[in-house]
Amino acid sequence: MSLPPPAVPPAPPAPLALAAILRRAARPAAFDKDARIFDQDAAADSLHLVTAGVVRTVRLLPDGRRQVGGFYYPGETIGFETAATHAFSAEALGPCEVASVRRASLDALADPVVLGHALAEAMQRELARTQAHLLVLGRKSACEKVATFLKTLAQPGRGSPVPLPMGRQDIADHLGLTIETVSRMLTHLQGAEVVRFETCRNFQVTRWDALERLAA
Amino acid sequence: MSLPPPAVPPAPPAPLALAAILRRAARPAAFDKDARIFDQDAAADSLHLVTAGVVRTVRLLPDGRRQVGGFYYPGETIGFETAATHAFSAEALGPCEVASVRRASLDALADPVVLGHALAEAMQRELARTQAHLLVLGRKSACEKVATFLKTLAQPGRGSPVPLPMGRQDIADHLGLTIETVSRMLTHLQGAEVVRFETCRNFQVTRWDALERLAA
DNA sequence: CGCTGGATTGAGTCCGGTCAAGCCTTGTGG
DNA sequence: CCACAAGGCTTGACCGGACTCAATCCAGCG
């Protein structure tokens, strides 16, 4: 049972300027579990701010293989994937709320320079997240992948126990693994007393240093 | 021997507005083979436009594992990875030229709105590229990875034979494979008469449809 | 209470990694 | 011009980690 990361989180996910702009611009719409918020290959003409619940981005290959791009928590924005069409579709993990704003109407919402910086900031964040994930997918073992994932989830303010709003299949498709391998690694990490699962949908980190080391 | 993709390429990598702005702003500097253009974890305070040669982005893990983020050809810009520090370092594949512009001096170079759009366009392109690569790393077999890679290289205007400016190790670290597996898959693709290698540094696509199918 | 879908566990297989030779190209110096 | 060295690429034999298939467990719920 070692210390949590920094006693005070360095910054609560940093209030994004873009989130503030979007929140003012649109009333959130509600989505049910597994509802599609936007479709892959659809025109990418809006930005979407998650205001409640959690959203996953998903890319489906014609043969059924699935890649989960990421999980998005309240305050995070999705939808600037591609100029023309979305590379991923977005789906509600559970009941959630999303505020959507058309790109075309964006310019009228804020000073163009401020807006430009807000957009750049959000896109940089998204790019950094995606690039970090490249490393995980390309060069890490199954155990390291799962450890990295748990570490990321436990990072922010989300207290202890950390909720795990996504199912095993979503985790597997996020990490490029199978559901069985994810399950095995989770039990292995629990056996090594690195984390402890109370239910299969939330966990506590019991040895933070070990988790960091395993995440490599 | 099937038809090349579209008889006329849809757009020669699309002349990016950002490239034009950067090219006007800085005289390209020359780099030797394997020279470091910027370092991972260094402050990310400049944008870098490749004007000649090819550049690779690389992330090194403490234990020596390596992930190649991508390969950048003349006209492409690198360096907006992260707000604070670079996630990847950039290295010259061979002799090359790069024009670097400090972010701070960027605002003086063009109308802020134009600049904002140019930046957004370039970042979207980069994000799309990275997300496409996520799918490759997470959900594709070794053969599909290599086929996808060759297909991407053969895509643009680069005529036939397509030059392969990077070594096998770079390809391997880009695709999350070993050098041996890359080599095996290349000979396998050649045995299936999908591509033909004249030397190990350039190839022709002999059956485009098969390559597309294998890339899945 | 039994049903249903998700999660876990186990046994066996296979793809891709590891280790180890060889080969081929390139460049250098006699 | 040839000999040689060096690095990069290829090929082969073997191994192991992750996948597959299948059975079981478990929690939530009608």
Coordinates of N, CA and C in Angstrom, one line a residue, chain A residues 87-188:
Chain A
A87 N -13.0 9.1 -38.5 CA -12.3 7.8 -38.6 C -12.9 6.8 -37.6
F88 N -13.5 7.3 -36.6 CA -14.1 6.5 -35.6 C -15.6 6.9 -35.4
S89 N -16.4 6.0 -34.9 CA -17.7 6.4 -34.4 C -17.6 6.5 -32.9
A90 N -18.6 7.2 -32.3 CA -18.6 7.4 -30.9 C -19.9 6.8 -30.3
E91 N -19.7 6.1 -29.2 CA -20.9 5.4 -28.6 C -20.9 5.7 -27.1
A92 N -22.0 5.7 -26.5 CA -22.2 5.9 -25.1 C -21.8 4.6 -24.3
L93 N -21.0 4.7 -23.3 CA -20.6 3.5 -22.5 C -21.8 3.2 -21.6
G94 N -22.5 4.2 -21.1 CA -23.6 4.1 -20.3 C -24.5 5.3 -20.6
P95 N -25.5 5.5 -19.9 CA -26.3 6.7 -20.1 C -25.4 7.9 -20.0
C96 N -25.5 8.8 -20.9 CA -24.6 10.0 -20.9 C -25.2 11.2 -21.6
E97 N -24.5 12.3 -21.5 CA -25.0 13.5 -22.1 C -23.9 14.2 -22.9
V98 N -24.2 14.6 -24.1 CA -23.2 15.2 -25.0 C -23.8 16.5 -25.6
A99 N -23.0 17.5 -25.6 CA -23.3 18.8 -26.2 C -22.6 18.8 -27.6
S100 N -23.4 19.0 -28.7 CA -22.9 19.0 -30.0 C -23.0 20.4 -30.6
V101 N -21.9 20.8 -31.3 CA -21.9 22.1 -31.9 C -21.4 21.9 -33.4
R102 N -22.1 22.5 -34.3 CA -21.7 22.4 -35.7 C -20.4 23.2 -35.9
R103 N -19.5 22.7 -36.6 CA -18.3 23.5 -36.9 C -18.6 24.8 -37.5
A104 N -19.6 24.8 -38.4 CA -19.9 26.0 -39.2 C -20.3 27.1 -38.3
S105 N -21.0 26.8 -37.2 CA -21.5 27.8 -36.3 C -20.5 28.1 -35.2
L106 N -19.3 27.5 -35.3 CA -18.3 27.7 -34.2 C -17.7 29.1 -34.2
D107 N -17.5 29.6 -35.4 CA -16.8 30.9 -35.5 C -17.5 32.0 -34.9
A108 N -18.9 31.8 -34.8 CA -19.7 32.9 -34.3 C -19.7 32.9 -32.7
L109 N -19.1 31.9 -32.1 CA -19.2 31.7 -30.7 C -18.2 32.4 -29.9
A110 N -17.0 32.7 -30.5 CA -15.9 33.2 -29.7 C -15.0 34.0 -30.6
D111 N -14.2 34.8 -30.1 CA -13.2 35.5 -30.8 C -12.4 34.5 -31.6
P112 N -12.2 34.7 -32.9 CA -11.5 33.7 -33.7 C -10.1 33.3 -33.2
V113 N -9.4 34.2 -32.7 CA -8.1 33.9 -32.2 C -8.2 33.0 -30.9
V114 N -9.0 33.4 -30.0 CA -9.3 32.6 -28.8 C -9.7 31.2 -29.2
L115 N -10.7 31.2 -30.1 CA -11.2 29.9 -30.6 C -10.1 29.0 -31.2
G116 N -9.3 29.7 -32.0 CA -8.2 29.0 -32.7 C -7.3 28.3 -31.6
H117 N -6.9 29.1 -30.6 CA -6.1 28.5 -29.6 C -6.7 27.4 -28.8
A118 N -8.0 27.6 -28.5 CA -8.7 26.6 -27.8 C -8.8 25.3 -28.6
L119 N -9.1 25.4 -29.9 CA -9.1 24.2 -30.7 C -7.7 23.6 -30.8
A120 N -6.7 24.4 -31.0 CA -5.3 23.8 -31.1 C -5.0 23.1 -29.8
E121 N -5.3 23.7 -28.7 CA -5.0 23.1 -27.4 C -5.7 21.7 -27.3
A122 N -7.0 21.7 -27.6 CA -7.7 20.4 -27.5 C -7.2 19.3 -28.5
M123 N -6.8 19.8 -29.7 CA -6.3 18.8 -30.7 C -4.9 18.3 -30.3
Q124 N -4.1 19.2 -29.7 CA -2.8 18.8 -29.2 C -3.0 17.7 -28.2
R125 N -3.9 17.9 -27.3 CA -4.2 17.0 -26.2 C -4.6 15.6 -26.8
E126 N -5.5 15.7 -27.8 CA -5.9 14.5 -28.4 C -4.8 13.8 -29.2
L127 N -4.0 14.5 -29.8 CA -2.9 14.0 -30.6 C -1.9 13.3 -29.6
A128 N -1.6 14.0 -28.5 CA -0.7 13.4 -27.5 C -1.2 12.1 -27.0
R129 N -2.5 12.1 -26.7 CA -3.1 10.9 -26.1 C -3.0 9.7 -27.2
T130 N -3.3 10.0 -28.4 CA -3.2 9.0 -29.5 C -1.8 8.5 -29.7
Q131 N -0.8 9.4 -29.6 CA 0.5 9.0 -29.8 C 1.0 8.2 -28.7
A132 N 0.6 8.5 -27.5 CA 1.0 7.7 -26.3 C 0.4 6.3 -26.5
H133 N -0.8 6.2 -27.1 CA -1.4 4.9 -27.2 C -0.7 4.1 -28.3
L134 N -0.1 4.8 -29.3 CA 0.6 4.1 -30.3 C 1.7 3.2 -29.7
L135 N 2.4 3.8 -28.8 CA 3.5 3.1 -28.1 C 3.0 1.9 -27.3
V136 N 1.9 2.1 -26.7 CA 1.3 1.0 -25.9 C 0.9 -0.2 -26.9
L137 N 0.3 0.1 -28.0 CA -0.2 -0.9 -28.9 C 1.0 -1.5 -29.6
G138 N 2.0 -0.7 -29.9 CA 3.1 -1.2 -30.8 C 4.2 -2.0 -30.0
R139 N 4.4 -1.6 -28.8 CA 5.7 -2.1 -28.2 C 5.5 -2.7 -26.8
K140 N 4.3 -2.8 -26.3 CA 4.1 -3.3 -25.0 C 3.5 -4.7 -24.9
S141 N 3.9 -5.5 -23.9 CA 3.3 -6.8 -23.7 C 1.9 -6.7 -23.1
A142 N 1.2 -7.8 -23.1 CA -0.2 -7.8 -22.6 C -0.2 -7.3 -21.2
C143 N 0.7 -7.7 -20.4 CA 0.7 -7.3 -19.0 C 1.0 -5.8 -18.9
E144 N 1.9 -5.3 -19.6 CA 2.2 -3.9 -19.6 C 1.0 -3.0 -20.1
K145 N 0.4 -3.5 -21.1 CA -0.8 -2.8 -21.7 C -1.8 -2.6 -20.6
V146 N -2.2 -3.7 -19.9 CA -3.2 -3.7 -18.9 C -2.8 -2.8 -17.7
A147 N -1.5 -2.9 -17.3 CA -1.0 -2.1 -16.2 C -1.1 -0.6 -16.6
T148 N -0.7 -0.3 -17.8 CA -0.7 1.1 -18.3 C -2.1 1.6 -18.3
F149 N -3.0 0.8 -18.7 CA -4.4 1.2 -18.8 C -5.0 1.5 -17.4
L150 N -4.7 0.6 -16.4 CA -5.2 0.9 -15.1 C -4.6 2.1 -14.5
K151 N -3.3 2.3 -14.8 CA -2.6 3.4 -14.3 C -3.2 4.7 -14.8
T152 N -3.5 4.7 -16.1 CA -4.2 5.9 -16.7 C -5.5 6.2 -16.1
L153 N -6.3 5.1 -15.8 CA -7.6 5.3 -15.2 C -7.5 5.9 -13.8
A154 N -6.5 5.4 -13.1 CA -6.4 5.8 -11.7 C -5.8 7.2 -11.5
Q155 N -5.1 7.6 -12.6 CA -4.4 8.9 -12.6 C -5.3 10.1 -12.0
P156 N -6.3 10.5 -12.7 CA -7.0 11.7 -12.4 C -7.6 11.7 -11.0
G157 N -8.4 12.8 -10.7 CA -8.9 12.9 -9.4 C -9.8 11.7 -8.9
R158 N -10.3 11.0 -9.9 CA -11.2 9.9 -9.5 C -10.6 9.1 -8.3
G159 N -11.3 9.3 -7.2 CA -10.8 8.7 -6.0 C -10.8 7.2 -6.0
S160 N -10.6 6.7 -4.8 CA -10.5 5.2 -4.6 C -11.8 4.7 -4.0
P161 N -12.4 3.6 -4.4 CA -11.9 2.8 -5.6 C -12.2 3.5 -6.9
V162 N -11.4 3.2 -7.9 CA -11.5 3.8 -9.2 C -12.6 3.0 -10.0
P163 N -13.6 3.7 -10.5 CA -14.7 3.1 -11.3 C -14.1 2.7 -12.6
L164 N -14.6 1.5 -13.1 CA -14.2 1.0 -14.4 C -15.5 0.9 -15.3
P165 N -15.8 2.1 -15.9 CA -17.1 2.1 -16.5 C -17.3 1.2 -17.8
M166 N -16.2 0.7 -18.3 CA -16.2 -0.1 -19.5 C -16.1 -1.6 -19.2
G167 N -16.6 -2.4 -20.1 CA -16.6 -3.8 -20.0 C -15.2 -4.4 -20.4
R168 N -15.0 -5.6 -20.2 CA -13.7 -6.3 -20.6 C -13.5 -6.3 -22.1
Q169 N -14.6 -6.4 -22.8 CA -14.4 -6.4 -24.3 C -13.9 -5.0 -24.8
D170 N -14.5 -4.0 -24.2 CA -14.0 -2.6 -24.6 C -12.5 -2.4 -24.2
I171 N -12.1 -2.9 -23.1 CA -10.7 -2.8 -22.7 C -9.9 -3.6 -23.7
A172 N -10.3 -4.8 -24.0 CA -9.5 -5.6 -24.9 C -9.4 -5.0 -26.3
D173 N -10.5 -4.4 -26.8 CA -10.4 -3.8 -28.1 C -9.7 -2.5 -28.1
H174 N -9.5 -1.9 -26.9 CA -8.7 -0.7 -26.7 C -7.2 -1.0 -26.8
L175 N -6.9 -2.2 -26.2 CA -5.5 -2.5 -26.0 C -4.9 -3.5 -27.1
G176 N -5.8 -3.9 -28.0 CA -5.4 -4.8 -29.0 C -5.2 -6.2 -28.4
L177 N -6.0 -6.6 -27.5 CA -5.9 -7.9 -26.9 C -7.3 -8.6 -27.0
T178 N -7.3 -9.9 -26.5 CA -8.6 -10.5 -26.4 C -9.1 -10.4 -25.0
I179 N -10.4 -10.6 -24.8 CA -11.1 -10.5 -23.6 C -10.5 -11.4 -22.5
E180 N -10.1 -12.6 -23.0 CA -9.5 -13.6 -22.1 C -8.2 -13.1 -21.5
T181 N -7.4 -12.6 -22.4 CA -6.1 -12.1 -22.0 C -6.2 -11.0 -21.0
V182 N -7.1 -10.1 -21.2 CA -7.3 -9.0 -20.3 C -7.7 -9.5 -18.9
S183 N -8.6 -10.5 -18.9 CA -9.1 -11.1 -17.7 C -7.9 -11.7 -16.9
R184 N -7.2 -12.5 -17.7 CA -6.0 -13.2 -17.1 C -5.0 -12.1 -16.4
M185 N -4.7 -11.1 -17.2 CA -3.8 -10.1 -16.7 C -4.3 -9.4 -15.4
L186 N -5.6 -9.1 -15.4 CA -6.2 -8.5 -14.3 C -6.1 -9.4 -13.0
T187 N -6.4 -10.7 -13.2 CA -6.3 -11.6 -12.1 C -4.8 -11.7 -11.7
H188 N -3.9 -11.7 -12.6 CA -2.5 -11.8 -12.3 C -2.1 -10.5 -11.5

